[in-house]
XYZ file of C-alpha atoms in Angstrom:
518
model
C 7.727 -50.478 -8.353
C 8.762 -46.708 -7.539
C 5.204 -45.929 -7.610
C 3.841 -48.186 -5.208
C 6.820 -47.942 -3.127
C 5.730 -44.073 -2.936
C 2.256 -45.354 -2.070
C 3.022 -46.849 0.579
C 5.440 -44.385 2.096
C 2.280 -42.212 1.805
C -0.941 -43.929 2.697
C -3.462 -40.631 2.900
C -2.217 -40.287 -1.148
C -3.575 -43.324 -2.003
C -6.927 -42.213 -0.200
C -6.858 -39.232 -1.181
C -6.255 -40.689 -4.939
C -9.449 -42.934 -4.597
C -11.328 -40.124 -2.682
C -10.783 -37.856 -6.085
C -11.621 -40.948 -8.310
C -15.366 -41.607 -6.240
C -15.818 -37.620 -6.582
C -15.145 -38.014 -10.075
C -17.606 -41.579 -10.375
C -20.253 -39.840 -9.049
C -19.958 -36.330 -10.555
C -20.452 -38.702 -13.558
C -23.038 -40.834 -13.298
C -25.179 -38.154 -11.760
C -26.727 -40.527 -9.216
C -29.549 -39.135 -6.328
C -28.088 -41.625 -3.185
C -29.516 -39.985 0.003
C -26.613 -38.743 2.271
C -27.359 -40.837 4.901
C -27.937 -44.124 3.367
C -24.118 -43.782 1.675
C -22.655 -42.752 4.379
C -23.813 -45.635 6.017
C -22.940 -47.573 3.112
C -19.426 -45.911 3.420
C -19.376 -47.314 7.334
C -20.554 -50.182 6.970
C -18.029 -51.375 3.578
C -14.769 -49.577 5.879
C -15.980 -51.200 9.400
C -16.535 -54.362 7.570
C -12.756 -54.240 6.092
C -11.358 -53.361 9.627
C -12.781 -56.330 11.123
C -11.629 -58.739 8.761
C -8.588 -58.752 10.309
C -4.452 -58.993 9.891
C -4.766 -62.247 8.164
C -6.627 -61.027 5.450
C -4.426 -57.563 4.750
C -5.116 -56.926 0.769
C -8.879 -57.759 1.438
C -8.739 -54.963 3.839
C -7.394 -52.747 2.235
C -9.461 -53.186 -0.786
C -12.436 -52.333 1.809
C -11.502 -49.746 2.956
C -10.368 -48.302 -0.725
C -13.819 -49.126 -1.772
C -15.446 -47.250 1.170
C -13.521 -44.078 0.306
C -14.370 -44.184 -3.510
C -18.344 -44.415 -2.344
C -17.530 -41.439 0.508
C -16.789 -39.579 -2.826
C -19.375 -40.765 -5.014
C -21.569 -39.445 -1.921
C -20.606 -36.632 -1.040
C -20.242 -35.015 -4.822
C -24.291 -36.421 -5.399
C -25.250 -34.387 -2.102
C -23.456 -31.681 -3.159
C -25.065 -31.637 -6.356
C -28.170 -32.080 -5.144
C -27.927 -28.787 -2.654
C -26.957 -26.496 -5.733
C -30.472 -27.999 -7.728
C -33.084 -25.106 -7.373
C -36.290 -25.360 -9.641
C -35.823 -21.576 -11.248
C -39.151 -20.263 -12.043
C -38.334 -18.586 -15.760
C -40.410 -15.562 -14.676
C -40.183 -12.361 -12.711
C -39.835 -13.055 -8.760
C -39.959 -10.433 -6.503
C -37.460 -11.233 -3.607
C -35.626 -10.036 -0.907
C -31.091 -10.582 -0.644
C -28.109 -9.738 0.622
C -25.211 -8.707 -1.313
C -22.194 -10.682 0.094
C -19.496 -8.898 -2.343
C -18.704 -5.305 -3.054
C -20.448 -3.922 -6.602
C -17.981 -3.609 -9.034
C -18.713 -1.271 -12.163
C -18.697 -2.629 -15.273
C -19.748 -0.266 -17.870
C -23.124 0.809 -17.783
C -24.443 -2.133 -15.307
C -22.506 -2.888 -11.704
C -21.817 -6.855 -10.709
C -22.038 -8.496 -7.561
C -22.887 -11.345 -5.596
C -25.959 -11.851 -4.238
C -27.788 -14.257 -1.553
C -31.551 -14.991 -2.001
C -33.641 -15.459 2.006
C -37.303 -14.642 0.419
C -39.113 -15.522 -2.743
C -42.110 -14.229 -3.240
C -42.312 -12.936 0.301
C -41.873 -16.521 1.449
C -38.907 -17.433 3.540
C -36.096 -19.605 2.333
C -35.348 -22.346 4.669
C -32.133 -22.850 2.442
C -30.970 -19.419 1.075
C -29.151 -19.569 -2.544
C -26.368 -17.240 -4.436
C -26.630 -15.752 -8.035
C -24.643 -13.823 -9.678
C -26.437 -10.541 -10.475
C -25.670 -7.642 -12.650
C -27.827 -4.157 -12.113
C -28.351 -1.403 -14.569
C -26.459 1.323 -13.552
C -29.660 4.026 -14.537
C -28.841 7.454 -16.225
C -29.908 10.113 -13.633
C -29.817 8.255 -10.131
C -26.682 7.329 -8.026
C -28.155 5.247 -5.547
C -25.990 2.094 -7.056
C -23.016 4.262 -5.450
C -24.657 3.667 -1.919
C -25.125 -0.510 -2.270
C -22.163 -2.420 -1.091
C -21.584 -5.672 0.813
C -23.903 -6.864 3.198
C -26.843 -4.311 2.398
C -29.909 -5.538 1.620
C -32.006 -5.368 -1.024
C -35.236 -6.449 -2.852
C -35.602 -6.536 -6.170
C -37.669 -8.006 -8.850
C -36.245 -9.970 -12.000
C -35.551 -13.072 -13.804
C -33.568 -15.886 -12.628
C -31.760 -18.180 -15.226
C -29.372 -20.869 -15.450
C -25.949 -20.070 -15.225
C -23.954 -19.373 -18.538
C -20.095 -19.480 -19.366
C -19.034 -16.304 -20.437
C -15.780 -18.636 -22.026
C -16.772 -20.574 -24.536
C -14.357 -21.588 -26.942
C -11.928 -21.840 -23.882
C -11.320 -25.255 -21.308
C -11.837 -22.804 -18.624
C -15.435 -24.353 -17.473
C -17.587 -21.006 -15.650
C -20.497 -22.402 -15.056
C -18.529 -25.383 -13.185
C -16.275 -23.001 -11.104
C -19.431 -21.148 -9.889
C -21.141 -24.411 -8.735
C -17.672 -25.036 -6.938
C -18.162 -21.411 -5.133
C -22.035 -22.386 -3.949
C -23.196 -20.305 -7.665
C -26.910 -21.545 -8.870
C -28.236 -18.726 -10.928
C -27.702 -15.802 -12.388
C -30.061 -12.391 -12.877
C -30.212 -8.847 -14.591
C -32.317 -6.278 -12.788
C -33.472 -3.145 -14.310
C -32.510 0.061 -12.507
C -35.878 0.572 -11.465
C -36.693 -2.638 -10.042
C -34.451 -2.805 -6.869
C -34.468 -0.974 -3.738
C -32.428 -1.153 -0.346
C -34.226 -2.385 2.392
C -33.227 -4.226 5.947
C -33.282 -7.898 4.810
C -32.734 -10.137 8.249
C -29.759 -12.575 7.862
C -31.252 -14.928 9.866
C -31.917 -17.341 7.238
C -28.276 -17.597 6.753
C -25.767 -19.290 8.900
C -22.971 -18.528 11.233
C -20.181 -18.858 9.228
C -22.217 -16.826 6.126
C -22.722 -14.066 8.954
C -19.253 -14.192 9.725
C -18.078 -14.178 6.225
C -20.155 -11.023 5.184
C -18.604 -8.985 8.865
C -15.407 -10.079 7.035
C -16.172 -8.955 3.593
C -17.473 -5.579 5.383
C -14.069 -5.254 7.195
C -11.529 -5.995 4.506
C -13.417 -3.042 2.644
C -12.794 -0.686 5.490
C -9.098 -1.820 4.801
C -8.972 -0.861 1.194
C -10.830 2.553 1.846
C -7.517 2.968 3.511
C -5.490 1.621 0.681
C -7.259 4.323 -1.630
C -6.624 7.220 1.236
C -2.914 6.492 0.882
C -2.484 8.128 -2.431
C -1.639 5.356 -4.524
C -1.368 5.100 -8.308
C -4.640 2.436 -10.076
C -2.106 0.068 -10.920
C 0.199 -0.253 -7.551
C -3.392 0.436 -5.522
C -4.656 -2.834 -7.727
C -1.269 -4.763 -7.075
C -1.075 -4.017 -3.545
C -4.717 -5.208 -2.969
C -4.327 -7.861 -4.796
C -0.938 -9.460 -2.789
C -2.695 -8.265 0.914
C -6.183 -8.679 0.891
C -7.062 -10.701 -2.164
C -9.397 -7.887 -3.945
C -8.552 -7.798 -7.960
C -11.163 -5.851 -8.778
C -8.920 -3.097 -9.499
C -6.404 -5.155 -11.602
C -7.298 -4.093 -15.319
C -7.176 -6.132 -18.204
C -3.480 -4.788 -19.093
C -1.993 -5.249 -15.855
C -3.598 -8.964 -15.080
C -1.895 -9.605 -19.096
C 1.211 -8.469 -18.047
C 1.017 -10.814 -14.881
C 0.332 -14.039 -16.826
C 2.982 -13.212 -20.041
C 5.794 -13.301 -17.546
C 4.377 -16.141 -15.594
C 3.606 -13.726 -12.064
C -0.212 -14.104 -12.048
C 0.405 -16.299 -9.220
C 1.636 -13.665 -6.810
C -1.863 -12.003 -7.164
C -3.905 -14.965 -5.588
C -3.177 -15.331 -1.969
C -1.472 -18.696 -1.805
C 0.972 -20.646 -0.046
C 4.074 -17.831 -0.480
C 2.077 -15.240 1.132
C 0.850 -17.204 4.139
C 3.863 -18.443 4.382
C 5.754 -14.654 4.796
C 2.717 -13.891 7.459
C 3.365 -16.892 9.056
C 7.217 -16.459 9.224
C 6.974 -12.522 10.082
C 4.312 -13.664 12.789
C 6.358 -16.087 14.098
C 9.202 -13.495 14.233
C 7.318 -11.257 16.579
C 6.211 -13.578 18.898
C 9.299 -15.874 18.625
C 10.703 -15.097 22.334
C 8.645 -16.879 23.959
C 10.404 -19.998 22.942
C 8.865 -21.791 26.202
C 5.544 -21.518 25.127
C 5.873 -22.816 21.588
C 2.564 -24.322 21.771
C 0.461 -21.398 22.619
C 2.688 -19.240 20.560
C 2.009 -21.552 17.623
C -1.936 -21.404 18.360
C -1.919 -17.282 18.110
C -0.478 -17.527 15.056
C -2.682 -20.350 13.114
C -5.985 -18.055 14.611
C -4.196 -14.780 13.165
C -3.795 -17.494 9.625
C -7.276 -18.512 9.993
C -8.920 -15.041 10.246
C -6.873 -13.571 7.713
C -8.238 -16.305 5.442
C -11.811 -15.350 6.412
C -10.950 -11.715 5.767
C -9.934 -12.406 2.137
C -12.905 -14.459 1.148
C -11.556 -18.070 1.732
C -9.922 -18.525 -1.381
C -9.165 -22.277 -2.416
C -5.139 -21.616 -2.581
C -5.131 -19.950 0.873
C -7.438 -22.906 2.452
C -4.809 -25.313 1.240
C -2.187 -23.087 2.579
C -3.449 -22.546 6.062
C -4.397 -26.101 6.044
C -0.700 -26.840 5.366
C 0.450 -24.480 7.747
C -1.328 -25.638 10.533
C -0.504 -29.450 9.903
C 3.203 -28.067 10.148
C 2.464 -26.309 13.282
C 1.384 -29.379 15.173
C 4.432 -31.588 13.640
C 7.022 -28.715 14.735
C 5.455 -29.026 18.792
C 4.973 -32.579 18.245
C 8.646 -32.579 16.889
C 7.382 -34.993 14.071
C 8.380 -34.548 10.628
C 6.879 -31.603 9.128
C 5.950 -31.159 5.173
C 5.705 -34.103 3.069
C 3.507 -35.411 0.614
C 1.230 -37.150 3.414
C 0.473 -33.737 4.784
C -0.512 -32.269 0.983
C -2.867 -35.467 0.856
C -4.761 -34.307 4.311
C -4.934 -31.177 3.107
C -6.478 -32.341 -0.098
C -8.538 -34.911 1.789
C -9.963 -31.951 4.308
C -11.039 -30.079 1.757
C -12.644 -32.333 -0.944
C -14.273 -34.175 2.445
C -16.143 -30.504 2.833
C -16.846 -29.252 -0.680
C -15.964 -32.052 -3.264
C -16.790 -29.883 -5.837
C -13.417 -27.861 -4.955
C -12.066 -30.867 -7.012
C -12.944 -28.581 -10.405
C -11.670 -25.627 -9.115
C -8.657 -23.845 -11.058
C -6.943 -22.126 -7.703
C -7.316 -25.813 -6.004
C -5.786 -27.771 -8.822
C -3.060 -25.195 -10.072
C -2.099 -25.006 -6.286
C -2.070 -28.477 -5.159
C 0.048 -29.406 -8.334
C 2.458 -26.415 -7.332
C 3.250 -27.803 -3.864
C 3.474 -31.776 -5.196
C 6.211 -30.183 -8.037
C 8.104 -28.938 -4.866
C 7.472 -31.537 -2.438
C 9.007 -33.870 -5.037
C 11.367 -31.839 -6.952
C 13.307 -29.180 -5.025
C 15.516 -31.690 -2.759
C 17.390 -33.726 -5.834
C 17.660 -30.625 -8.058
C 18.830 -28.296 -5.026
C 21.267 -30.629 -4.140
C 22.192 -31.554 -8.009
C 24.676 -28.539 -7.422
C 27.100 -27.960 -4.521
C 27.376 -24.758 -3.634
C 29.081 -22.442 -1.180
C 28.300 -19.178 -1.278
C 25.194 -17.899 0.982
C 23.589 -15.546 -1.615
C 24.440 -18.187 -4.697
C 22.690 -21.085 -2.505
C 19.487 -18.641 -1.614
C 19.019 -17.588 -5.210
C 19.724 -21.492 -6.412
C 17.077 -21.891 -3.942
C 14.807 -19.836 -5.097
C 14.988 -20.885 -9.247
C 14.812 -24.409 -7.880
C 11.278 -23.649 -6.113
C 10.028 -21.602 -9.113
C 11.639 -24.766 -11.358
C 9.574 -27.545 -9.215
C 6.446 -25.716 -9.326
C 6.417 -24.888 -13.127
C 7.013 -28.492 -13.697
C 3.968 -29.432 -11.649
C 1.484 -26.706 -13.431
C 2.740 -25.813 -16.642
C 0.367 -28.264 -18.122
C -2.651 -26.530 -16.671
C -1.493 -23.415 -17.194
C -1.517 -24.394 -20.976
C -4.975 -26.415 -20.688
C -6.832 -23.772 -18.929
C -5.377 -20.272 -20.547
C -3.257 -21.319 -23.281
C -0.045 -19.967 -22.323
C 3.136 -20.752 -21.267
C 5.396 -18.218 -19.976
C 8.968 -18.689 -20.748
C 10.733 -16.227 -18.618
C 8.700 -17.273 -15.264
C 12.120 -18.705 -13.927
C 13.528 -15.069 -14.343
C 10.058 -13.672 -13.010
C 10.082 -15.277 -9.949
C 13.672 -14.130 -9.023
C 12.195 -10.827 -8.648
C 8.342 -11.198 -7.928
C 8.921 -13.345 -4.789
C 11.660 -10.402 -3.214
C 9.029 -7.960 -4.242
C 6.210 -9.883 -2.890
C 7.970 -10.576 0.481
C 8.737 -6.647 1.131
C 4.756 -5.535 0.054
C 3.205 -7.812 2.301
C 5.974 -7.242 4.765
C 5.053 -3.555 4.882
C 1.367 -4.137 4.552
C 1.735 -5.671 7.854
C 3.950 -3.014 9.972
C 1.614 -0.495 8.313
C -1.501 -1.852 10.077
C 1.131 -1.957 13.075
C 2.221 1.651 12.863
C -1.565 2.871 12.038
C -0.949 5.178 15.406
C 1.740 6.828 14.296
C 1.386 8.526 10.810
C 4.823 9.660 10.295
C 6.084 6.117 10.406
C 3.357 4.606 8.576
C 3.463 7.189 5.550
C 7.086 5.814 5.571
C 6.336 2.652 5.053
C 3.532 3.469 2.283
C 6.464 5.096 0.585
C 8.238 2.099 0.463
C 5.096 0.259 -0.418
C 4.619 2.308 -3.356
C 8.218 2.185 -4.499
C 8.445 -1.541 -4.493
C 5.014 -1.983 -6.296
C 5.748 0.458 -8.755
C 9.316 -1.275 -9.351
C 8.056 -4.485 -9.838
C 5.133 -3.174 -12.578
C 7.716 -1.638 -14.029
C 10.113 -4.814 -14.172
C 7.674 -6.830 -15.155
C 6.112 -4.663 -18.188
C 10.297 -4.775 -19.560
C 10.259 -8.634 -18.781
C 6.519 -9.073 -21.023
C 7.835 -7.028 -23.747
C 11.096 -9.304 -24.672
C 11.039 -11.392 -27.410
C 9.739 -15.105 -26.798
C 8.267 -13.727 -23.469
C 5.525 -16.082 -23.948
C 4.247 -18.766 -25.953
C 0.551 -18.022 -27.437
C -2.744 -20.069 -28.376
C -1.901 -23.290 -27.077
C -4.450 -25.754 -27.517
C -4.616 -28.594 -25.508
C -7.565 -31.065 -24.451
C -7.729 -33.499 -20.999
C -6.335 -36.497 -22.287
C -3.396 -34.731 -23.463
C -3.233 -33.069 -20.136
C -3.134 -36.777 -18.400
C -0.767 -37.661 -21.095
C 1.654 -34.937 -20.440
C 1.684 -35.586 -16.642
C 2.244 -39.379 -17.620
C 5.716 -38.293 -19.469
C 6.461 -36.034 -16.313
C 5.903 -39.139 -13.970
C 7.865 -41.831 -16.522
C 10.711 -39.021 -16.665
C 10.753 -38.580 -12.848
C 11.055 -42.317 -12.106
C 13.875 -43.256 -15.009
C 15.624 -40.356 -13.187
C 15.301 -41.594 -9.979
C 16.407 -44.914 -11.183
C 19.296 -43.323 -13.224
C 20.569 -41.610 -9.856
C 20.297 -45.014 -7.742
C 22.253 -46.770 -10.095
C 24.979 -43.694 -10.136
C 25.505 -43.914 -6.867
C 25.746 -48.199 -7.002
C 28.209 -47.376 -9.195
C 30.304 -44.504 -7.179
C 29.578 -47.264 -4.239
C 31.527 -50.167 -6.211
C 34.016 -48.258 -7.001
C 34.975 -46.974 -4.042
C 34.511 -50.656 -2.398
């Protein structure tokens, strides 16, 4: 009863419930349904369920259910089918574009690349492997590659392979998700740089690479600013979503006390951007419209800049739903606007649907959404600072409850001091990106921003120093959990039978209080 009544007080969370389910129907059966034929399946099942008319309401609805579930089944088999390339098993000589920065890694350097030419033909539909590159004993020239040269090279491509196998964490999946279909070595001698034409490759891959290009420019400033590796890696991380400097250490320190969160761009640092954006442009109260449109581009192209992560999509997504309900004066976050976001996004890559960053974020905001009002306001309190840091355990509280059983699925932790964690990684977090933003302000004026870096550097180094005393108490963590899916369902089940008893429990409190009182 609590359920449906939920259901209906959300309709896009039932479709986005049977949109997930036709995703995960088709994923499954694996089937080869031409994009238009089930899309016009998918019209003609929805139109026929509109037209049925008022008289026949559950009929309706089950139509247009049913056309949902096949818009998933669709769109995951075209999806599929665009990440099936026919890999050769031989040497190919091709040209590419590498759309990430190298990153060393012993005696080889990684990075992304994206095929245009095989065997000096043209691709009409370019395709991204992973590649790693032998590094070479005498020559440097691996120092001069980085994003958006081109190159062409001559090696093997083969199927993708997890490098994770005894853990839930699926690799090869969570490449697919990120447009992934191979993966290559080449031998130090069989590359060279050479102007590759982009294009083969669309707008928004153009646009993307300009962006990639540009947020290094920003971290060649990062490194000028005299940083230590582990608050330069930190820093990074929060601002512009590069963790190629975090090392092993530092990202373990992260997840023990239950902080690896504040190093993937998500929904808290958006929304600081968003609020300290806001801030500056606040006085122009009569143009809230056009005030509120500067500041979801600024969103937008920050998300660009960082690579489009999944957790910042959903964010922005969020954020700009918000936007329109605050000059619409409608009601603003809910549960209906977490199922548009989720609808938005599995509508353009279904395969986002596997993703880590999209689940473990999605499940974050639901735990708040549905948790942080009744335990907020379990306590009455007075006090300003008592109610902000209530506040703030109560939305580290919510979101634990909604991803503590992924966390344990996919890395077989769970941190048990995260509540503690969070009292001082969100403060922390706020004043970094805070300052990362006046320092691109005060770039003019050197005095100031050298300031600022100061106080960049101070807070970053605090909080890796907080958080190394916070991993090293006893029973920070709890280790080699092993966990498979069903148990995963099952666990949410007990979290969703607990919720509703509770809610029940409440209801009949307050009956009670009523009564007696009457």
């Amino acid at each position: 009863m609590e359920v449906d009544k939920a259901l209906n007080l959300c309709p896009l969370l039932r479709i986005a419930l049977m949109l997930i389910l036709g995703i995960v129907m088709g994923d499954a059966i694996g089937c080869r349904l031409p994009l238009w034929l089930g899309l016009a399946l998918t019209a003609v099942v929805v139109v026929g369920g509109l037209t049925i008319g008022r008289k026949y309401e559950t009929v309706q609805g089950v139509c247009i259910m049913m056309g949902v579930l096949l818009l998933g089944a669709t769109l995951v088999c075209w999806k599929n089918k665009l990440l099936t390339v026919s890999l050769a098993g031989t040497p190919q000589r091709y040209q590419a574009i590498v759309t990430s920065e190298p990153q060393e890694r012993g005696k080889t350097i990684r990075c992304d690349l994206v095929v245009t030419s095989l065997d000096n033909q043209i691709l009409s539909r370019p395709f991204n492997v992973k590649a790693g590159i032998l590094k070479g004993t005498t020559s440097q020239r691996w120092k001069r590659l980085h994003v958006g040269d081109g190159i062409e090279g001559w090696s093997v491509f083969e199927p993708l392979s997890s490098f994770y196998p005894e853990s839930n964490f699926n690799y090869v999946r969570w490449l697919h998700t990120h447009g992934f279909v191979a993966q290559t070595f080449i031998y130090y001698r069989n590359w060279n740089k050479a102007a590759v034409s982009t294009a083969g490759l669309s707008r928004f891959e153009r646009v993307k690479i300009h962006a990639m290009k540009l947020r290094n420019s920003m971290l060649e400033r990062y490194r000028m600013l005299g940083l230590s590796q582990d608050q330069y890696a930190v820093v990074a991380a929060m601002t512009l979503g590069d963790k190629s400097g975090l090392t092993q250490a530092l990202k373990t320190q992260y997840s023990v006390t239950g902080a690896s969160h504040v190093l993937a761009l998500s929904g808290l640092h958006l929304g600081i951007i968003y609020a300290v954006l806001i801030l500056l442009l606040g006085r122009w109260k009569r143009r809230q419209w056009l005030v509120r449109a500067v500041v979801l581009l600024a969103i937008w192209m920050y998300v660009v800049l960082v690579g489009l992560p999944t957790s910042a999509i959903r964010s922005a997504t969020m954020l700009t739903l918000y936007s329109v309900c605050v000059v619409l004066g409608r009601q603003r976050a809910s549960i209906n606007t977490l199922a548009f976001a989720a609808l938005v996004m599995l509508v353009v890559n279904p395969l986002s649907l596997w993703d880590v960053g999209f689940q473990m974020s999605f499940m974050a905001v639901l735990g708040i959404l549905v948790y942080y009002r009744p335990i907020f306001h379990a306590l009455t309190l007075q006090n300003t600072a008592v109610r902000w840091l209530w506040g703030l355990t109560v939305v580290s509280l919510s979101a634990q409850i909604g991803t503590a059983p992924l966390v344990m699925y996919y890395f077989g932790r769970f941190a048990c001091y995260s509540i503690l964690t969070n009292i001082i990684v969100v403060p922390a977090a706020t004043l970094i990106l805070y300052g990362a933003v006046l320092m691109l302000l005060a770039m003019p004026v050197v005095a100031v921003q050298k300031m600022i870096t100061m106080a960049m550097v101070y807070v970053s180094g605090l909080l890796n120093t907080l958080l190394g005393h916070i991993a090293r108490l006893p029973g920070a963590s709890i280790e080699n959990i092993s966990i498979n899916t069903w148990q995963v369902y099952l666990i949410y089940m007990v979290i969703l039978s607990t919720t509703i008893l509770a809610r029940y429990a409440m209801k009949i409190r307050q009956q009670e209080r009523l009564d007696t009182f009457g």
